[in-house]
């Protein structure tokens, strides 16, 4: 029988409360699993953390990484389901997608409604995530996110709505499969490098470089970027306007930051589409383009890339291929 290891970290799926007023990370993993395990799937579980994912941090990321490495060595474990708050699920999933070297499936899931609300979505999401994890075609696809009957690659998925059950979407690529009452159908595979092919894998915990996201808006000037530079960041992701555009004042400070050895990535606040060569002269300034990664995901990649190099060309290659 296929054995899936459930690693629980908290979130609304484990939340308790009245409707929208609730506290994340209250219910233990064994209670979450009662009555929802698909037939033919055996489970084990561990409570790695129990937090709202706004409190997710690199310590918990590394606990997950270490548990996955240790447990992957066990032949009886076919894969991992990670329960997680939805607020930062896309960042944690992408971190492991890039950093964990395993062919075993890792499937994130969570819930938009807390466990004691009317019609919670957590039980079905967890049931479906377990089915996805146990499915033979899930191996080698890297980290997946199973939410609201969709199966997404960790690279492409983001939370696009504050409350809808269908909040998770891959706006540029779409889902790579669907899961309906535990029936799994894949129709695409991720093409960028991840897990076994990733050039950004980690063997264990290591301090992650300080990288800030600087948001842009009308009249934003340069003070946020200056504050980030004064705080000693090694990299900055600028959430630019449209195709990663910035005003002249900010552009000047971005160019100075490069001269100080800080890596500057242009991304977009738009939420979908790609940041490409355009109005900003990336070649002249040595800026890196985030492609179709949103700012928070570009930050995850940049942190891992900065552990390998500060060369903007090499970092651009990581962005183009991961
Ligand atoms: N803040 C909560 C969290 O991310 C709410 C999101 C959720 O889990 O749906 O844990």
PDB file of C-alpha atoms in Angstrom, residues 151-307:
ATOM      1  CA  UNK A 151      -3.441  20.676  -9.296  1.00  0.00           C
ATOM      2  CA  UNK A 152      -0.797  23.347  -9.851  1.00  0.00           C
ATOM      3  CA  UNK A 153       2.965  23.467 -10.159  1.00  0.00           C
ATOM      4  CA  UNK A 154       4.484  25.307  -7.185  1.00  0.00           C
ATOM      5  CA  UNK A 155       6.288  27.551  -9.684  1.00  0.00           C
ATOM      6  CA  UNK A 156       3.182  28.933 -11.318  1.00  0.00           C
ATOM      7  CA  UNK A 157       0.511  29.047  -8.641  1.00  0.00           C
ATOM      8  CA  UNK A 158      -0.455  32.062  -6.565  1.00  0.00           C
ATOM      9  CA  UNK A 159      -3.225  33.111  -4.223  1.00  0.00           C
ATOM     10  CA  UNK A 160      -5.357  35.470  -6.300  1.00  0.00           C
ATOM     11  CA  UNK A 161      -8.316  36.175  -4.022  1.00  0.00           C
ATOM     12  CA  UNK A 162      -8.593  36.893  -0.314  1.00  0.00           C
ATOM     13  CA  UNK A 163     -11.572  34.621   0.373  1.00  0.00           C
ATOM     14  CA  UNK A 164     -12.909  32.600  -2.587  1.00  0.00           C
ATOM     15  CA  UNK A 165     -12.510  28.824  -2.411  1.00  0.00           C
ATOM     16  CA  UNK A 166     -11.059  29.081  -5.935  1.00  0.00           C
ATOM     17  CA  UNK A 167      -8.382  31.561  -4.793  1.00  0.00           C
ATOM     18  CA  UNK A 168      -5.476  29.508  -6.142  1.00  0.00           C
ATOM     19  CA  UNK A 169      -4.715  29.963  -9.831  1.00  0.00           C
ATOM     20  CA  UNK A 170      -1.766  29.771 -12.161  1.00  0.00           C
ATOM     21  CA  UNK A 171      -2.595  32.938 -14.081  1.00  0.00           C
ATOM     22  CA  UNK A 172       0.068  32.510 -16.768  1.00  0.00           C
ATOM     23  CA  UNK A 173      -0.103  28.775 -17.347  1.00  0.00           C
ATOM     24  CA  UNK A 174      -3.223  27.253 -15.826  1.00  0.00           C
ATOM     25  CA  UNK A 175      -3.500  24.106 -13.734  1.00  0.00           C
ATOM     26  CA  UNK A 176      -1.464  21.031 -14.700  1.00  0.00           C
ATOM     27  CA  UNK A 177      -4.260  18.713 -13.619  1.00  0.00           C
ATOM     28  CA  UNK A 178      -7.485  18.273 -11.745  1.00  0.00           C
ATOM     29  CA  UNK A 179      -8.643  16.087  -8.883  1.00  0.00           C
ATOM     30  CA  UNK A 180     -12.292  15.307  -8.290  1.00  0.00           C
ATOM     31  CA  UNK A 181     -13.261  13.276  -5.183  1.00  0.00           C
ATOM     32  CA  UNK A 182      -9.754  11.771  -5.263  1.00  0.00           C
ATOM     33  CA  UNK A 183      -9.802  10.973  -9.014  1.00  0.00           C
ATOM     34  CA  UNK A 184      -6.589  12.469 -10.422  1.00  0.00           C
ATOM     35  CA  UNK A 185      -6.045  13.626 -14.016  1.00  0.00           C
ATOM     36  CA  UNK A 186      -2.867  15.317 -15.218  1.00  0.00           C
ATOM     37  CA  UNK A 187      -2.741  17.146 -18.544  1.00  0.00           C
ATOM     38  CA  UNK A 188       0.631  18.976 -18.420  1.00  0.00           C
ATOM     39  CA  UNK A 189       4.071  18.844 -16.810  1.00  0.00           C
ATOM     40  CA  UNK A 190       6.231  21.659 -15.424  1.00  0.00           C
ATOM     41  CA  UNK A 191       9.016  22.433 -17.899  1.00  0.00           C
ATOM     42  CA  UNK A 192      11.370  24.550 -15.770  1.00  0.00           C
ATOM     43  CA  UNK A 193      14.059  22.987 -13.585  1.00  0.00           C
ATOM     44  CA  UNK A 194      13.063  21.866 -10.099  1.00  0.00           C
ATOM     45  CA  UNK A 195      13.967  19.344  -7.369  1.00  0.00           C
ATOM     46  CA  UNK A 196      16.279  16.787  -9.022  1.00  0.00           C
ATOM     47  CA  UNK A 197      17.365  19.116 -11.856  1.00  0.00           C
ATOM     48  CA  UNK A 198      17.407  22.316  -9.811  1.00  0.00           C
ATOM     49  CA  UNK A 199      20.721  24.183  -9.676  1.00  0.00           C
ATOM     50  CA  UNK A 200      19.608  25.779  -6.399  1.00  0.00           C
ATOM     51  CA  UNK A 201      19.265  22.706  -4.159  1.00  0.00           C
ATOM     52  CA  UNK A 202      20.231  22.840  -0.506  1.00  0.00           C
ATOM     53  CA  UNK A 203      21.558  19.969   1.582  1.00  0.00           C
ATOM     54  CA  UNK A 204      20.453  21.460   4.887  1.00  0.00           C
ATOM     55  CA  UNK A 205      19.772  24.657   6.821  1.00  0.00           C
ATOM     56  CA  UNK A 206      21.818  27.708   5.912  1.00  0.00           C
ATOM     57  CA  UNK A 207      21.199  31.413   6.592  1.00  0.00           C
ATOM     58  CA  UNK A 208      19.290  32.882   3.653  1.00  0.00           C
ATOM     59  CA  UNK A 209      20.476  36.192   2.182  1.00  0.00           C
ATOM     60  CA  UNK A 210      18.532  39.315   3.096  1.00  0.00           C
ATOM     61  CA  UNK A 211      16.339  40.251   0.127  1.00  0.00           C
ATOM     62  CA  UNK A 212      13.608  42.911   0.154  1.00  0.00           C
ATOM     63  CA  UNK A 213      10.624  43.485  -2.103  1.00  0.00           C
ATOM     64  CA  UNK A 214      10.169  47.176  -2.930  1.00  0.00           C
ATOM     65  CA  UNK A 215       6.652  48.065  -4.094  1.00  0.00           C
ATOM     66  CA  UNK A 216       6.017  50.893  -6.566  1.00  0.00           C
ATOM     67  CA  UNK A 217       3.116  53.346  -6.915  1.00  0.00           C
ATOM     68  CA  UNK A 218       2.452  56.825  -8.250  1.00  0.00           C
ATOM     69  CA  UNK A 219       4.944  59.189  -6.659  1.00  0.00           C
ATOM     70  CA  UNK A 220       6.724  56.426  -4.728  1.00  0.00           C
ATOM     71  CA  UNK A 221      10.176  57.931  -5.120  1.00  0.00           C
ATOM     72  CA  UNK A 222      13.173  56.083  -3.749  1.00  0.00           C
ATOM     73  CA  UNK A 223      12.768  56.057   0.054  1.00  0.00           C
ATOM     74  CA  UNK A 224      11.705  52.410   0.362  1.00  0.00           C
ATOM     75  CA  UNK A 225      14.668  51.252  -1.691  1.00  0.00           C
ATOM     76  CA  UNK A 226      17.024  53.517   0.283  1.00  0.00           C
ATOM     77  CA  UNK A 227      15.694  52.018   3.528  1.00  0.00           C
ATOM     78  CA  UNK A 228      16.286  48.508   2.174  1.00  0.00           C
ATOM     79  CA  UNK A 229      19.835  49.392   1.150  1.00  0.00           C
ATOM     80  CA  UNK A 230      20.537  50.930   4.536  1.00  0.00           C
ATOM     81  CA  UNK A 231      19.258  47.743   6.169  1.00  0.00           C
ATOM     82  CA  UNK A 232      22.010  45.862   4.309  1.00  0.00           C
ATOM     83  CA  UNK A 233      20.084  43.831   1.729  1.00  0.00           C
ATOM     84  CA  UNK A 234      22.075  41.670  -0.668  1.00  0.00           C
ATOM     85  CA  UNK A 235      19.289  41.708  -3.213  1.00  0.00           C
ATOM     86  CA  UNK A 236      16.158  43.671  -4.055  1.00  0.00           C
ATOM     87  CA  UNK A 237      13.089  42.665  -6.013  1.00  0.00           C
ATOM     88  CA  UNK A 238      11.349  45.763  -7.329  1.00  0.00           C
ATOM     89  CA  UNK A 239       7.611  45.204  -7.848  1.00  0.00           C
ATOM     90  CA  UNK A 240       7.482  47.617 -10.757  1.00  0.00           C
ATOM     91  CA  UNK A 241       4.519  48.991 -12.695  1.00  0.00           C
ATOM     92  CA  UNK A 242       3.321  47.185 -15.827  1.00  0.00           C
ATOM     93  CA  UNK A 243       6.339  45.592 -17.506  1.00  0.00           C
ATOM     94  CA  UNK A 244       8.469  46.238 -14.392  1.00  0.00           C
ATOM     95  CA  UNK A 245       8.680  49.990 -14.971  1.00  0.00           C
ATOM     96  CA  UNK A 246       9.865  52.465 -12.339  1.00  0.00           C
ATOM     97  CA  UNK A 247      10.037  56.255 -12.063  1.00  0.00           C
ATOM     98  CA  UNK A 248      13.286  58.118 -12.775  1.00  0.00           C
ATOM     99  CA  UNK A 249      14.196  58.694  -9.135  1.00  0.00           C
ATOM    100  CA  UNK A 250      13.887  55.022  -8.283  1.00  0.00           C
ATOM    101  CA  UNK A 251      15.728  53.998 -11.456  1.00  0.00           C
ATOM    102  CA  UNK A 252      18.720  56.065 -10.403  1.00  0.00           C
ATOM    103  CA  UNK A 253      18.909  54.438  -6.956  1.00  0.00           C
ATOM    104  CA  UNK A 254      18.471  50.983  -8.529  1.00  0.00           C
ATOM    105  CA  UNK A 255      21.477  51.742 -10.739  1.00  0.00           C
ATOM    106  CA  UNK A 256      23.504  52.908  -7.706  1.00  0.00           C
ATOM    107  CA  UNK A 257      22.534  49.737  -5.817  1.00  0.00           C
ATOM    108  CA  UNK A 258      24.054  47.612  -8.586  1.00  0.00           C
ATOM    109  CA  UNK A 259      27.306  49.583  -8.282  1.00  0.00           C
ATOM    110  CA  UNK A 260      27.296  48.766  -4.529  1.00  0.00           C
ATOM    111  CA  UNK A 261      27.077  45.037  -5.378  1.00  0.00           C
ATOM    112  CA  UNK A 262      23.358  44.598  -4.633  1.00  0.00           C
ATOM    113  CA  UNK A 263      21.496  42.426  -7.145  1.00  0.00           C
ATOM    114  CA  UNK A 264      18.361  44.155  -8.466  1.00  0.00           C
ATOM    115  CA  UNK A 265      15.519  42.161  -9.998  1.00  0.00           C
ATOM    116  CA  UNK A 266      12.714  43.840 -11.914  1.00  0.00           C
ATOM    117  CA  UNK A 267       9.323  42.186 -11.402  1.00  0.00           C
ATOM    118  CA  UNK A 268       5.781  43.461 -11.778  1.00  0.00           C
ATOM    119  CA  UNK A 269       2.987  44.366  -9.385  1.00  0.00           C
ATOM    120  CA  UNK A 270       0.422  43.408 -12.083  1.00  0.00           C
ATOM    121  CA  UNK A 271       0.034  39.773 -10.981  1.00  0.00           C
ATOM    122  CA  UNK A 272       0.235  38.067 -14.359  1.00  0.00           C
ATOM    123  CA  UNK A 273       2.261  38.300 -17.551  1.00  0.00           C
ATOM    124  CA  UNK A 274       5.996  38.528 -17.944  1.00  0.00           C
ATOM    125  CA  UNK A 275       8.601  41.210 -17.229  1.00  0.00           C
ATOM    126  CA  UNK A 276      10.599  41.437 -20.435  1.00  0.00           C
ATOM    127  CA  UNK A 277      13.090  43.791 -22.055  1.00  0.00           C
ATOM    128  CA  UNK A 278      11.212  47.038 -22.589  1.00  0.00           C
ATOM    129  CA  UNK A 279      11.458  50.629 -21.475  1.00  0.00           C
ATOM    130  CA  UNK A 280      14.176  49.925 -18.897  1.00  0.00           C
ATOM    131  CA  UNK A 281      17.662  49.245 -20.259  1.00  0.00           C
ATOM    132  CA  UNK A 282      18.500  46.096 -18.293  1.00  0.00           C
ATOM    133  CA  UNK A 283      21.652  45.420 -20.314  1.00  0.00           C
ATOM    134  CA  UNK A 284      23.135  48.813 -19.474  1.00  0.00           C
ATOM    135  CA  UNK A 285      22.277  48.618 -15.773  1.00  0.00           C
ATOM    136  CA  UNK A 286      22.752  44.861 -15.188  1.00  0.00           C
ATOM    137  CA  UNK A 287      19.226  44.440 -13.837  1.00  0.00           C
ATOM    138  CA  UNK A 288      17.737  40.960 -13.763  1.00  0.00           C
ATOM    139  CA  UNK A 289      14.221  40.319 -15.096  1.00  0.00           C
ATOM    140  CA  UNK A 290      11.871  38.131 -13.055  1.00  0.00           C
ATOM    141  CA  UNK A 291      10.058  36.796 -16.147  1.00  0.00           C
ATOM    142  CA  UNK A 292       6.622  35.582 -15.084  1.00  0.00           C
ATOM    143  CA  UNK A 293       7.442  35.093 -11.394  1.00  0.00           C
ATOM    144  CA  UNK A 294       5.501  37.407  -9.101  1.00  0.00           C
ATOM    145  CA  UNK A 295       7.558  39.566  -6.683  1.00  0.00           C
ATOM    146  CA  UNK A 296       7.267  37.238  -3.671  1.00  0.00           C
ATOM    147  CA  UNK A 297       8.331  34.222  -5.728  1.00  0.00           C
ATOM    148  CA  UNK A 298      11.133  36.177  -7.413  1.00  0.00           C
ATOM    149  CA  UNK A 299      12.371  36.925  -3.893  1.00  0.00           C
ATOM    150  CA  UNK A 300      12.528  33.208  -3.023  1.00  0.00           C
ATOM    151  CA  UNK A 301      14.519  32.430  -6.170  1.00  0.00           C
ATOM    152  CA  UNK A 302      16.846  35.387  -5.610  1.00  0.00           C
ATOM    153  CA  UNK A 303      17.590  34.290  -2.024  1.00  0.00           C
ATOM    154  CA  UNK A 304      18.607  30.833  -3.246  1.00  0.00           C
ATOM    155  CA  UNK A 305      20.515  32.225  -6.236  1.00  0.00           C
ATOM    156  CA  UNK A 306      22.521  34.578  -4.002  1.00  0.00           C
ATOM    157  CA  UNK A 307      23.817  31.551  -2.094  1.00  0.00           C
TER     158      UNK A 307
END
